[in-house]
């Protein structure tokens, strides 16, 4: 692990944004995976993603206009359809012939699922590979068309590795997430014993009952509340909590802006219809909580610039080790052209938190 920069994994689908961020006929631009990406939604509602660089002279296409079908560059008016193919060069004289179909700005596979816009960053400019990650994951408990109830985003001034290690780290809460409504500073640490098992492209804290003292969950979701938390490449934390009456899904996405900047989203789905009036409160609490994680990586960076040697200890950092092992195996299997083999073995982890 490099202290400031992370290796960015390719051949995987990343959460680029939330679907409700882009209305039909609109486009946005973002830097993702160190590349400029234009993300749009055509007049029929379909999402697409293009390389946001005009192949003529390199200006970002997003400075131009989008009419719901084609993006027109602001410099000389070349037009590109949503697959990235050039459809018009206004300066072409009737005596000239240019094969427009050979001119492209480049496009990314892009898909909307469960209210999220996913973009595939290929390994070698190729389409999603069979047997690697052919399509974005389906998150548990909710249907293809179920959008999230709530989503927040915060930029993290650190690499994806430190963002991921921070978010999967079970022992910082008592020190970082201290609030009057959550953990009080100086609260006594309790012994935790949790079962873990390999799961698709990652691992899961095996589904278990929420202790009966968590009355809020019982009130919201009904009896027999259970939870499963899983982590998977390229940077997703999925928490599915389910009771007899209702279920809630929390997703944390860690998407690289580039090798040393990351954007982190916290997104929630819920089967209850009545949470709308509580959204401002939930949004505030989520921002406070995620902001605490963000503040700590900004402070951490002050030390990391001196390139210190770092430690991962058992069992508190075992998940951090798995994360690094999964990344290495993804890259190695891709290079060797062999199937990905999950390096995580089922294990009981114990820590105080
Ligand atoms: S730079 Fe885009 S059309 Fe010329
Ligand atoms: Fe945290």
mmCIF file of C-alpha atoms and ligand atoms in Angstrom:
data_model
loop_
_atom_site.group_PDB
_atom_site.id
_atom_site.type_symbol
_atom_site.label_atom_id
_atom_site.label_comp_id
_atom_site.label_asym_id
_atom_site.label_seq_id
_atom_site.Cartn_x
_atom_site.Cartn_y
_atom_site.Cartn_z
ATOM 1 C CA UNK A 1 0.000 0.000 0.000
ATOM 2 C CA UNK A 2 1.315 3.387 -1.005
ATOM 3 C CA UNK A 3 0.590 6.013 1.621
ATOM 4 C CA UNK A 4 -0.901 8.695 -0.572
ATOM 5 C CA UNK A 5 -1.840 6.957 -3.815
ATOM 6 C CA UNK A 6 -3.775 3.768 -4.449
ATOM 7 C CA UNK A 7 -3.771 1.379 -7.343
ATOM 8 C CA UNK A 8 -7.087 1.837 -9.150
ATOM 9 C CA UNK A 9 -8.721 -1.442 -10.114
ATOM 10 C CA UNK A 10 -10.066 -1.782 -13.635
ATOM 11 C CA UNK A 11 -12.458 -4.257 -15.182
ATOM 12 C CA UNK A 12 -15.122 -3.321 -12.635
ATOM 13 C CA UNK A 13 -18.330 -1.292 -12.361
ATOM 14 C CA UNK A 14 -18.202 1.841 -10.197
ATOM 15 C CA UNK A 15 -21.032 3.947 -8.817
ATOM 16 C CA UNK A 16 -20.691 7.212 -10.751
ATOM 17 C CA UNK A 17 -23.667 9.072 -9.356
ATOM 18 C CA UNK A 18 -27.251 8.773 -8.198
ATOM 19 C CA UNK A 19 -29.806 8.571 -11.031
ATOM 20 C CA UNK A 20 -31.918 11.428 -9.658
ATOM 21 C CA UNK A 21 -28.914 13.772 -10.149
ATOM 22 C CA UNK A 22 -29.448 13.777 -13.946
ATOM 23 C CA UNK A 23 -32.798 14.742 -15.500
ATOM 24 C CA UNK A 24 -33.700 13.708 -19.083
ATOM 25 C CA UNK A 25 -31.837 15.859 -21.628
ATOM 26 C CA UNK A 26 -29.169 16.861 -19.087
ATOM 27 C CA UNK A 27 -25.493 16.008 -18.735
ATOM 28 C CA UNK A 28 -22.882 16.420 -16.015
ATOM 29 C CA UNK A 29 -19.115 16.082 -16.018
ATOM 30 C CA UNK A 30 -16.943 14.377 -13.424
ATOM 31 C CA UNK A 31 -13.408 13.207 -12.947
ATOM 32 C CA UNK A 32 -13.520 9.500 -12.117
ATOM 33 C CA UNK A 33 -10.653 6.996 -12.124
ATOM 34 C CA UNK A 34 -8.383 9.857 -13.215
ATOM 35 C CA UNK A 35 -10.453 10.380 -16.400
ATOM 36 C CA UNK A 36 -12.877 13.092 -17.480
ATOM 37 C CA UNK A 37 -16.299 11.547 -17.890
ATOM 38 C CA UNK A 38 -19.479 13.104 -19.270
ATOM 39 C CA UNK A 39 -22.587 11.413 -17.909
ATOM 40 C CA UNK A 40 -25.965 12.170 -19.453
ATOM 41 C CA UNK A 41 -29.550 11.043 -19.775
ATOM 42 C CA UNK A 42 -31.159 11.163 -23.201
ATOM 43 C CA UNK A 43 -34.666 12.411 -23.965
ATOM 44 C CA UNK A 44 -35.998 8.850 -23.558
ATOM 45 C CA UNK A 45 -34.489 8.566 -20.078
ATOM 46 C CA UNK A 46 -31.549 6.274 -20.939
ATOM 47 C CA UNK A 47 -28.204 7.016 -19.290
ATOM 48 C CA UNK A 48 -24.877 7.122 -21.127
ATOM 49 C CA UNK A 49 -21.255 8.026 -20.410
ATOM 50 C CA UNK A 50 -18.688 9.494 -22.805
ATOM 51 C CA UNK A 51 -15.060 10.440 -22.536
ATOM 52 C CA UNK A 52 -15.409 14.163 -21.896
ATOM 53 C CA UNK A 53 -12.722 15.218 -24.369
ATOM 54 C CA UNK A 54 -13.487 16.330 -27.930
ATOM 55 C CA UNK A 55 -11.377 14.270 -30.369
ATOM 56 C CA UNK A 56 -10.934 17.365 -32.560
ATOM 57 C CA UNK A 57 -8.993 19.679 -30.224
ATOM 58 C CA UNK A 58 -9.471 18.235 -26.780
ATOM 59 C CA UNK A 59 -11.894 20.652 -25.144
ATOM 60 C CA UNK A 60 -14.336 18.943 -22.748
ATOM 61 C CA UNK A 61 -17.563 18.210 -24.621
ATOM 62 C CA UNK A 62 -19.524 19.132 -21.501
ATOM 63 C CA UNK A 63 -18.865 22.825 -22.261
ATOM 64 C CA UNK A 64 -21.162 22.330 -25.245
ATOM 65 C CA UNK A 65 -24.873 21.562 -25.456
ATOM 66 C CA UNK A 66 -26.939 18.431 -25.253
ATOM 67 C CA UNK A 67 -30.291 18.376 -27.034
ATOM 68 C CA UNK A 68 -31.429 15.017 -25.623
ATOM 69 C CA UNK A 69 -29.923 13.079 -28.566
ATOM 70 C CA UNK A 70 -26.504 14.495 -29.431
ATOM 71 C CA UNK A 71 -23.821 16.453 -27.621
ATOM 72 C CA UNK A 72 -22.471 19.388 -29.592
ATOM 73 C CA UNK A 73 -18.937 20.605 -28.910
ATOM 74 C CA UNK A 74 -18.745 24.303 -28.036
ATOM 75 C CA UNK A 75 -15.625 24.944 -30.173
ATOM 76 C CA UNK A 76 -16.466 23.936 -33.786
ATOM 77 C CA UNK A 77 -19.863 22.369 -33.306
ATOM 78 C CA UNK A 78 -19.048 18.721 -33.974
ATOM 79 C CA UNK A 79 -21.880 16.498 -32.763
ATOM 80 C CA UNK A 80 -21.635 13.122 -31.050
ATOM 81 C CA UNK A 81 -24.417 10.659 -30.337
ATOM 82 C CA UNK A 82 -24.790 8.897 -26.988
ATOM 83 C CA UNK A 83 -22.555 6.046 -28.158
ATOM 84 C CA UNK A 84 -19.773 8.578 -28.774
ATOM 85 C CA UNK A 85 -19.888 8.414 -32.581
ATOM 86 C CA UNK A 86 -19.550 11.673 -34.511
ATOM 87 C CA UNK A 87 -22.723 12.524 -36.438
ATOM 88 C CA UNK A 88 -21.922 15.968 -37.842
ATOM 89 C CA UNK A 89 -18.987 18.233 -38.657
ATOM 90 C CA UNK A 90 -20.512 21.599 -39.579
ATOM 91 C CA UNK A 91 -17.409 22.773 -41.487
ATOM 92 C CA UNK A 92 -17.641 19.921 -44.012
ATOM 93 C CA UNK A 93 -17.997 21.361 -47.528
ATOM 94 C CA UNK A 94 -20.221 19.507 -50.012
ATOM 95 C CA UNK A 95 -17.090 18.542 -52.013
ATOM 96 C CA UNK A 96 -15.543 16.823 -49.022
ATOM 97 C CA UNK A 97 -16.234 13.345 -47.770
ATOM 98 C CA UNK A 98 -15.395 12.389 -44.209
ATOM 99 C CA UNK A 99 -16.408 9.030 -42.803
ATOM 100 C CA UNK A 100 -18.010 10.252 -39.580
ATOM 101 C CA UNK A 101 -18.538 6.709 -38.287
ATOM 102 C CA UNK A 102 -14.755 6.416 -37.808
ATOM 103 C CA UNK A 103 -14.648 9.435 -35.470
ATOM 104 C CA UNK A 104 -15.525 8.835 -31.841
ATOM 105 C CA UNK A 105 -14.934 10.554 -28.522
ATOM 106 C CA UNK A 106 -15.068 7.198 -26.709
ATOM 107 C CA UNK A 107 -17.848 5.834 -24.537
ATOM 108 C CA UNK A 108 -18.062 3.843 -21.320
ATOM 109 C CA UNK A 109 -20.544 1.047 -20.642
ATOM 110 C CA UNK A 110 -23.119 2.725 -18.411
ATOM 111 C CA UNK A 111 -26.154 1.295 -16.662
ATOM 112 C CA UNK A 112 -28.823 2.467 -14.263
ATOM 113 C CA UNK A 113 -29.874 -0.018 -11.627
ATOM 114 C CA UNK A 114 -31.710 0.461 -8.312
ATOM 115 C CA UNK A 115 -31.497 4.228 -8.805
ATOM 116 C CA UNK A 116 -27.703 4.324 -9.206
ATOM 117 C CA UNK A 117 -25.707 5.102 -12.343
ATOM 118 C CA UNK A 118 -22.869 2.613 -12.740
ATOM 119 C CA UNK A 119 -19.949 3.041 -15.149
ATOM 120 C CA UNK A 120 -17.611 0.270 -16.231
ATOM 121 C CA UNK A 121 -13.924 1.085 -16.415
ATOM 122 C CA UNK A 122 -12.468 -1.560 -18.687
ATOM 123 C CA UNK A 123 -9.173 -3.357 -18.210
ATOM 124 C CA UNK A 124 -7.873 -2.738 -21.753
ATOM 125 C CA UNK A 125 -10.514 -0.620 -23.404
ATOM 126 C CA UNK A 126 -12.687 -3.709 -23.722
ATOM 127 C CA UNK A 127 -16.319 -4.453 -22.966
ATOM 128 C CA UNK A 128 -17.207 -6.017 -19.585
ATOM 129 C CA UNK A 129 -15.582 -9.435 -19.486
ATOM 130 C CA UNK A 130 -17.583 -12.617 -19.006
ATOM 131 C CA UNK A 131 -16.650 -14.231 -15.736
ATOM 132 C CA UNK A 132 -15.063 -11.042 -14.376
ATOM 133 C CA UNK A 133 -17.800 -8.507 -13.608
ATOM 134 C CA UNK A 134 -20.217 -8.524 -16.554
ATOM 135 C CA UNK A 135 -22.738 -6.198 -14.915
ATOM 136 C CA UNK A 136 -23.189 -4.085 -11.771
ATOM 137 C CA UNK A 137 -24.257 -5.983 -8.645
ATOM 138 C CA UNK A 138 -27.921 -6.257 -7.628
ATOM 139 C CA UNK A 139 -28.167 -5.068 -4.045
ATOM 140 C CA UNK A 140 -30.187 -7.300 -1.683
ATOM 141 C CA UNK A 141 -33.824 -6.768 -0.793
ATOM 142 C CA UNK A 142 -34.830 -4.170 -3.406
ATOM 143 C CA UNK A 143 -35.938 -4.417 -7.041
ATOM 144 C CA UNK A 144 -34.212 -3.188 -10.201
ATOM 145 C CA UNK A 145 -36.391 -0.049 -10.297
ATOM 146 C CA UNK A 146 -36.348 0.793 -6.571
ATOM 147 C CA UNK A 147 -34.466 4.044 -6.121
ATOM 148 C CA UNK A 148 -32.868 5.148 -2.861
ATOM 149 C CA UNK A 149 -34.736 7.283 -0.345
ATOM 150 C CA UNK A 150 -31.695 9.310 0.629
ATOM 151 C CA UNK A 151 -28.127 9.865 -0.587
ATOM 152 C CA UNK A 152 -25.265 12.085 0.512
ATOM 153 C CA UNK A 153 -21.781 12.557 -0.922
ATOM 154 C CA UNK A 154 -18.514 13.853 0.555
ATOM 155 C CA UNK A 155 -15.122 14.225 -1.125
ATOM 156 C CA UNK A 156 -12.357 12.456 0.810
ATOM 157 C CA UNK A 157 -8.896 13.938 0.390
ATOM 158 C CA UNK A 158 -7.195 10.535 0.405
ATOM 159 C CA UNK A 159 -6.694 7.459 -1.754
ATOM 160 C CA UNK A 160 -9.400 4.795 -2.073
ATOM 161 C CA UNK A 161 -7.288 2.534 0.139
ATOM 162 C CA UNK A 162 -7.341 4.829 3.145
ATOM 163 C CA UNK A 163 -11.014 5.665 2.549
ATOM 164 C CA UNK A 164 -11.796 1.930 2.434
ATOM 165 C CA UNK A 165 -9.608 0.999 5.422
ATOM 166 C CA UNK A 166 -11.265 3.757 7.440
ATOM 167 C CA UNK A 167 -14.797 2.780 6.541
ATOM 168 C CA UNK A 168 -14.315 -0.968 7.182
ATOM 169 C CA UNK A 169 -12.379 -0.428 10.385
ATOM 170 C CA UNK A 170 -14.486 -1.692 13.323
ATOM 171 C CA UNK A 171 -12.493 -0.088 16.139
ATOM 172 C CA UNK A 172 -12.362 3.644 15.429
ATOM 173 C CA UNK A 173 -16.003 4.420 16.253
ATOM 174 C CA UNK A 174 -15.405 4.951 19.980
ATOM 175 C CA UNK A 175 -12.745 7.536 19.158
ATOM 176 C CA UNK A 176 -13.965 9.152 15.947
ATOM 177 C CA UNK A 177 -17.765 8.861 15.986
ATOM 178 C CA UNK A 178 -18.402 10.413 19.361
ATOM 179 C CA UNK A 179 -21.587 12.451 19.638
ATOM 180 C CA UNK A 180 -24.185 12.949 22.306
ATOM 181 C CA UNK A 181 -26.555 10.796 20.227
ATOM 182 C CA UNK A 182 -24.154 8.000 19.350
ATOM 183 C CA UNK A 183 -21.122 6.960 21.383
ATOM 184 C CA UNK A 184 -20.059 9.149 24.252
ATOM 185 C CA UNK A 185 -16.404 10.003 24.575
ATOM 186 C CA UNK A 186 -14.761 7.654 27.051
ATOM 187 C CA UNK A 187 -17.548 5.044 26.845
ATOM 188 C CA UNK A 188 -16.473 1.568 27.926
ATOM 189 C CA UNK A 189 -15.379 -0.710 25.086
ATOM 190 C CA UNK A 190 -17.179 -4.009 24.731
ATOM 191 C CA UNK A 191 -15.907 -7.351 23.470
ATOM 192 C CA UNK A 192 -17.192 -8.212 19.977
ATOM 193 C CA UNK A 193 -17.115 -11.650 18.350
ATOM 194 C CA UNK A 194 -18.351 -11.833 14.756
ATOM 195 C CA UNK A 195 -18.399 -14.536 12.100
ATOM 196 C CA UNK A 196 -17.077 -13.674 8.653
ATOM 197 C CA UNK A 197 -17.253 -15.593 5.387
ATOM 198 C CA UNK A 198 -16.153 -14.995 1.808
ATOM 199 C CA UNK A 199 -18.831 -13.516 -0.459
ATOM 200 C CA UNK A 200 -18.903 -12.301 -4.058
ATOM 201 C CA UNK A 201 -15.782 -10.170 -4.728
ATOM 202 C CA UNK A 202 -15.339 -9.685 -0.987
ATOM 203 C CA UNK A 203 -16.497 -10.893 2.398
ATOM 204 C CA UNK A 204 -19.485 -10.634 4.692
ATOM 205 C CA UNK A 205 -20.127 -10.391 8.394
ATOM 206 C CA UNK A 206 -22.535 -13.310 8.450
ATOM 207 C CA UNK A 207 -26.205 -12.457 8.986
ATOM 208 C CA UNK A 208 -26.963 -12.265 12.679
ATOM 209 C CA UNK A 209 -29.670 -11.027 15.036
ATOM 210 C CA UNK A 210 -29.570 -7.454 16.237
ATOM 211 C CA UNK A 211 -29.382 -7.544 20.062
ATOM 212 C CA UNK A 212 -32.789 -6.957 21.687
ATOM 213 C CA UNK A 213 -31.534 -3.777 23.421
ATOM 214 C CA UNK A 214 -31.670 -2.004 20.025
ATOM 215 C CA UNK A 215 -35.303 -1.060 20.515
ATOM 216 C CA UNK A 216 -35.313 1.487 17.666
ATOM 217 C CA UNK A 217 -34.781 -1.252 15.075
ATOM 218 C CA UNK A 218 -37.632 -3.332 16.483
ATOM 219 C CA UNK A 219 -39.897 -0.310 16.459
ATOM 220 C CA UNK A 220 -39.043 0.524 12.826
ATOM 221 C CA UNK A 221 -38.666 -2.919 11.253
ATOM 222 C CA UNK A 222 -40.698 -5.324 13.409
ATOM 223 C CA UNK A 223 -39.556 -8.428 15.311
ATOM 224 C CA UNK A 224 -36.652 -10.741 14.478
ATOM 225 C CA UNK A 225 -34.388 -8.056 13.091
ATOM 226 C CA UNK A 226 -31.247 -9.444 11.434
ATOM 227 C CA UNK A 227 -28.387 -7.746 9.662
ATOM 228 C CA UNK A 228 -25.713 -8.673 7.154
ATOM 229 C CA UNK A 229 -22.791 -6.397 6.284
ATOM 230 C CA UNK A 230 -20.714 -7.183 3.222
ATOM 231 C CA UNK A 231 -17.763 -5.529 1.549
ATOM 232 C CA UNK A 232 -16.865 -6.012 -2.086
ATOM 233 C CA UNK A 233 -14.582 -4.717 -4.778
ATOM 234 C CA UNK A 234 -14.147 -2.102 -6.024
ATOM 235 C CA UNK A 235 -15.236 -0.317 -2.805
ATOM 236 C CA UNK A 236 -18.761 -1.063 -1.636
ATOM 237 C CA UNK A 237 -20.060 -1.602 1.881
ATOM 238 C CA UNK A 238 -23.544 -3.085 1.862
ATOM 239 C CA UNK A 239 -25.610 -3.314 5.053
ATOM 240 C CA UNK A 240 -28.960 -5.045 4.798
ATOM 241 C CA UNK A 241 -31.185 -4.933 7.892
ATOM 242 C CA UNK A 242 -34.437 -6.805 7.813
ATOM 243 C CA UNK A 243 -37.279 -7.389 10.273
ATOM 244 C CA UNK A 244 -40.693 -9.056 10.060
ATOM 245 C CA UNK A 245 -42.308 -5.869 8.719
ATOM 246 C CA UNK A 246 -39.707 -3.779 6.929
ATOM 247 C CA UNK A 247 -36.179 -3.660 5.602
ATOM 248 C CA UNK A 248 -33.467 -1.054 5.175
ATOM 249 C CA UNK A 249 -30.443 -1.158 2.914
ATOM 250 C CA UNK A 250 -27.426 1.079 3.475
ATOM 251 C CA UNK A 251 -24.735 1.356 0.826
ATOM 252 C CA UNK A 252 -21.424 3.135 1.171
ATOM 253 C CA UNK A 253 -19.641 3.646 -2.145
ATOM 254 C CA UNK A 254 -15.979 4.526 -2.472
ATOM 255 C CA UNK A 255 -15.268 5.781 -5.989
ATOM 256 C CA UNK A 256 -11.826 7.023 -7.026
ATOM 257 C CA UNK A 257 -11.638 10.523 -8.467
ATOM 258 C CA UNK A 258 -7.973 9.775 -9.119
ATOM 259 C CA UNK A 259 -5.144 7.938 -7.360
ATOM 260 C CA UNK A 260 -5.236 10.155 -4.288
ATOM 261 C CA UNK A 261 -8.756 11.616 -4.190
ATOM 262 C CA UNK A 262 -11.962 9.759 -3.541
ATOM 263 C CA UNK A 263 -15.665 10.428 -3.349
ATOM 264 C CA UNK A 264 -17.685 8.643 -0.731
ATOM 265 C CA UNK A 265 -21.443 8.264 -0.836
ATOM 266 C CA UNK A 266 -23.850 7.068 1.785
ATOM 267 C CA UNK A 267 -27.104 5.857 0.249
ATOM 268 C CA UNK A 268 -30.251 4.405 1.839
ATOM 269 C CA UNK A 269 -33.195 2.406 0.618
ATOM 270 C CA UNK A 270 -36.123 1.666 2.907
ATOM 271 C CA UNK A 271 -39.352 -0.268 2.444
ATOM 272 C CA UNK A 272 -41.260 2.122 4.728
ATOM 273 C CA UNK A 273 -43.059 4.887 2.867
ATOM 274 C CA UNK A 274 -43.254 7.384 5.742
ATOM 275 C CA UNK A 275 -39.646 8.511 6.092
ATOM 276 C CA UNK A 276 -39.958 11.611 3.839
ATOM 277 C CA UNK A 277 -40.578 14.089 6.710
ATOM 278 C CA UNK A 278 -37.545 12.722 8.561
ATOM 279 C CA UNK A 279 -35.175 13.160 5.604
ATOM 280 C CA UNK A 280 -33.624 16.477 6.707
ATOM 281 C CA UNK A 281 -32.816 14.972 10.116
ATOM 282 C CA UNK A 282 -31.397 11.748 8.628
ATOM 283 C CA UNK A 283 -29.395 13.706 6.080
ATOM 284 C CA UNK A 284 -27.910 15.853 8.831
ATOM 285 C CA UNK A 285 -26.964 12.853 10.975
ATOM 286 C CA UNK A 286 -25.446 11.021 7.972
ATOM 287 C CA UNK A 287 -23.384 14.090 7.081
ATOM 288 C CA UNK A 288 -22.142 14.457 10.652
ATOM 289 C CA UNK A 289 -21.182 10.776 10.797
ATOM 290 C CA UNK A 290 -19.463 10.647 7.399
ATOM 291 C CA UNK A 291 -17.858 14.027 8.101
ATOM 292 C CA UNK A 292 -16.147 12.482 11.143
ATOM 293 C CA UNK A 293 -14.587 9.810 8.902
ATOM 294 C CA UNK A 294 -13.607 12.507 6.431
ATOM 295 C CA UNK A 295 -11.969 14.713 9.037
ATOM 296 C CA UNK A 296 -9.797 11.867 10.270
ATOM 297 C CA UNK A 297 -8.406 11.042 6.786
ATOM 298 C CA UNK A 298 -7.591 14.721 6.232
ATOM 299 C CA UNK A 299 -5.654 14.768 9.523
ATOM 300 C CA UNK A 300 -4.070 11.411 8.653
ATOM 301 C CA UNK A 301 -2.705 12.867 5.432
ATOM 302 C CA UNK A 302 -0.534 15.276 7.444
ATOM 303 C CA UNK A 303 1.414 12.233 8.653
ATOM 304 C CA UNK A 304 1.227 10.165 5.460
ATOM 305 C CA UNK A 305 3.109 12.777 3.412
ATOM 306 C CA UNK A 306 6.223 11.731 5.401
ATOM 307 C CA UNK A 307 5.734 8.202 4.036
ATOM 308 C CA UNK A 308 5.779 6.346 7.385
ATOM 309 C CA UNK A 309 5.687 2.551 7.600
ATOM 310 C CA UNK A 310 2.157 1.536 8.663
ATOM 311 C CA UNK A 311 0.753 -1.453 10.542
ATOM 312 C CA UNK A 312 -2.279 -3.709 10.232
ATOM 313 C CA UNK A 313 -2.961 -5.708 13.415
ATOM 314 C CA UNK A 314 -5.098 -8.768 14.208
ATOM 315 C CA UNK A 315 -8.108 -8.905 14.496
ATOM 316 C CA UNK A 316 -8.983 -5.228 14.343
ATOM 317 C CA UNK A 317 -7.387 -4.761 10.917
ATOM 318 C CA UNK A 318 -7.989 -8.238 9.475
ATOM 319 C CA UNK A 319 -10.658 -6.821 7.165
ATOM 320 C CA UNK A 320 -8.165 -4.217 5.981
ATOM 321 C CA UNK A 321 -5.786 -7.083 5.143
ATOM 322 C CA UNK A 322 -8.536 -8.858 3.211
ATOM 323 C CA UNK A 323 -9.179 -5.667 1.256
ATOM 324 C CA UNK A 324 -5.543 -5.467 0.156
ATOM 325 C CA UNK A 325 -5.459 -9.211 -0.651
ATOM 326 C CA UNK A 326 -8.630 -8.944 -2.760
ATOM 327 C CA UNK A 327 -7.160 -6.038 -4.706
ATOM 328 C CA UNK A 328 -3.940 -7.931 -5.375
ATOM 329 C CA UNK A 329 -5.826 -11.047 -6.494
ATOM 330 C CA UNK A 330 -8.067 -9.005 -8.801
ATOM 331 C CA UNK A 331 -5.054 -7.483 -10.538
ATOM 332 C CA UNK A 332 -3.068 -10.747 -10.652
ATOM 333 C CA UNK A 333 -5.961 -12.822 -12.038
ATOM 334 C CA UNK A 334 -6.691 -10.140 -14.656
ATOM 335 C CA UNK A 335 -3.072 -10.067 -15.807
ATOM 336 C CA UNK A 336 -2.834 -13.861 -15.939
ATOM 337 C CA UNK A 337 -6.223 -14.176 -17.707
ATOM 338 C CA UNK A 338 -7.443 -16.669 -15.092
ATOM 339 C CA UNK A 339 -10.614 -16.640 -12.971
ATOM 340 C CA UNK A 340 -10.608 -14.515 -9.806
ATOM 341 C CA UNK A 341 -10.168 -16.645 -6.692
ATOM 342 C CA UNK A 342 -11.461 -15.115 -3.496
ATOM 343 C CA UNK A 343 -8.537 -15.161 -1.021
ATOM 344 C CA UNK A 344 -10.791 -14.697 2.043
ATOM 345 C CA UNK A 345 -11.406 -17.743 4.257
ATOM 346 C CA UNK A 346 -14.263 -18.025 6.777
ATOM 347 C CA UNK A 347 -13.075 -16.754 10.145
ATOM 348 C CA UNK A 348 -14.249 -15.548 13.556
ATOM 349 C CA UNK A 349 -12.876 -12.114 14.417
ATOM 350 C CA UNK A 350 -12.670 -10.671 17.924
ATOM 351 C CA UNK A 351 -12.053 -7.107 18.988
ATOM 352 C CA UNK A 352 -13.019 -4.476 21.555
ATOM 353 C CA UNK A 353 -15.140 -1.556 20.374
HETATM 354 S S1 LIG B 1 -12.652 21.053 -30.492
HETATM 355 FE FE1 LIG B 1 -14.562 20.105 -30.458
HETATM 356 S S2 LIG B 1 -15.324 20.539 -32.414
HETATM 357 FE FE2 LIG B 1 -13.364 21.382 -32.493
HETATM 358 FE FE1 LIG B 2 -16.224 5.626 10.558
#
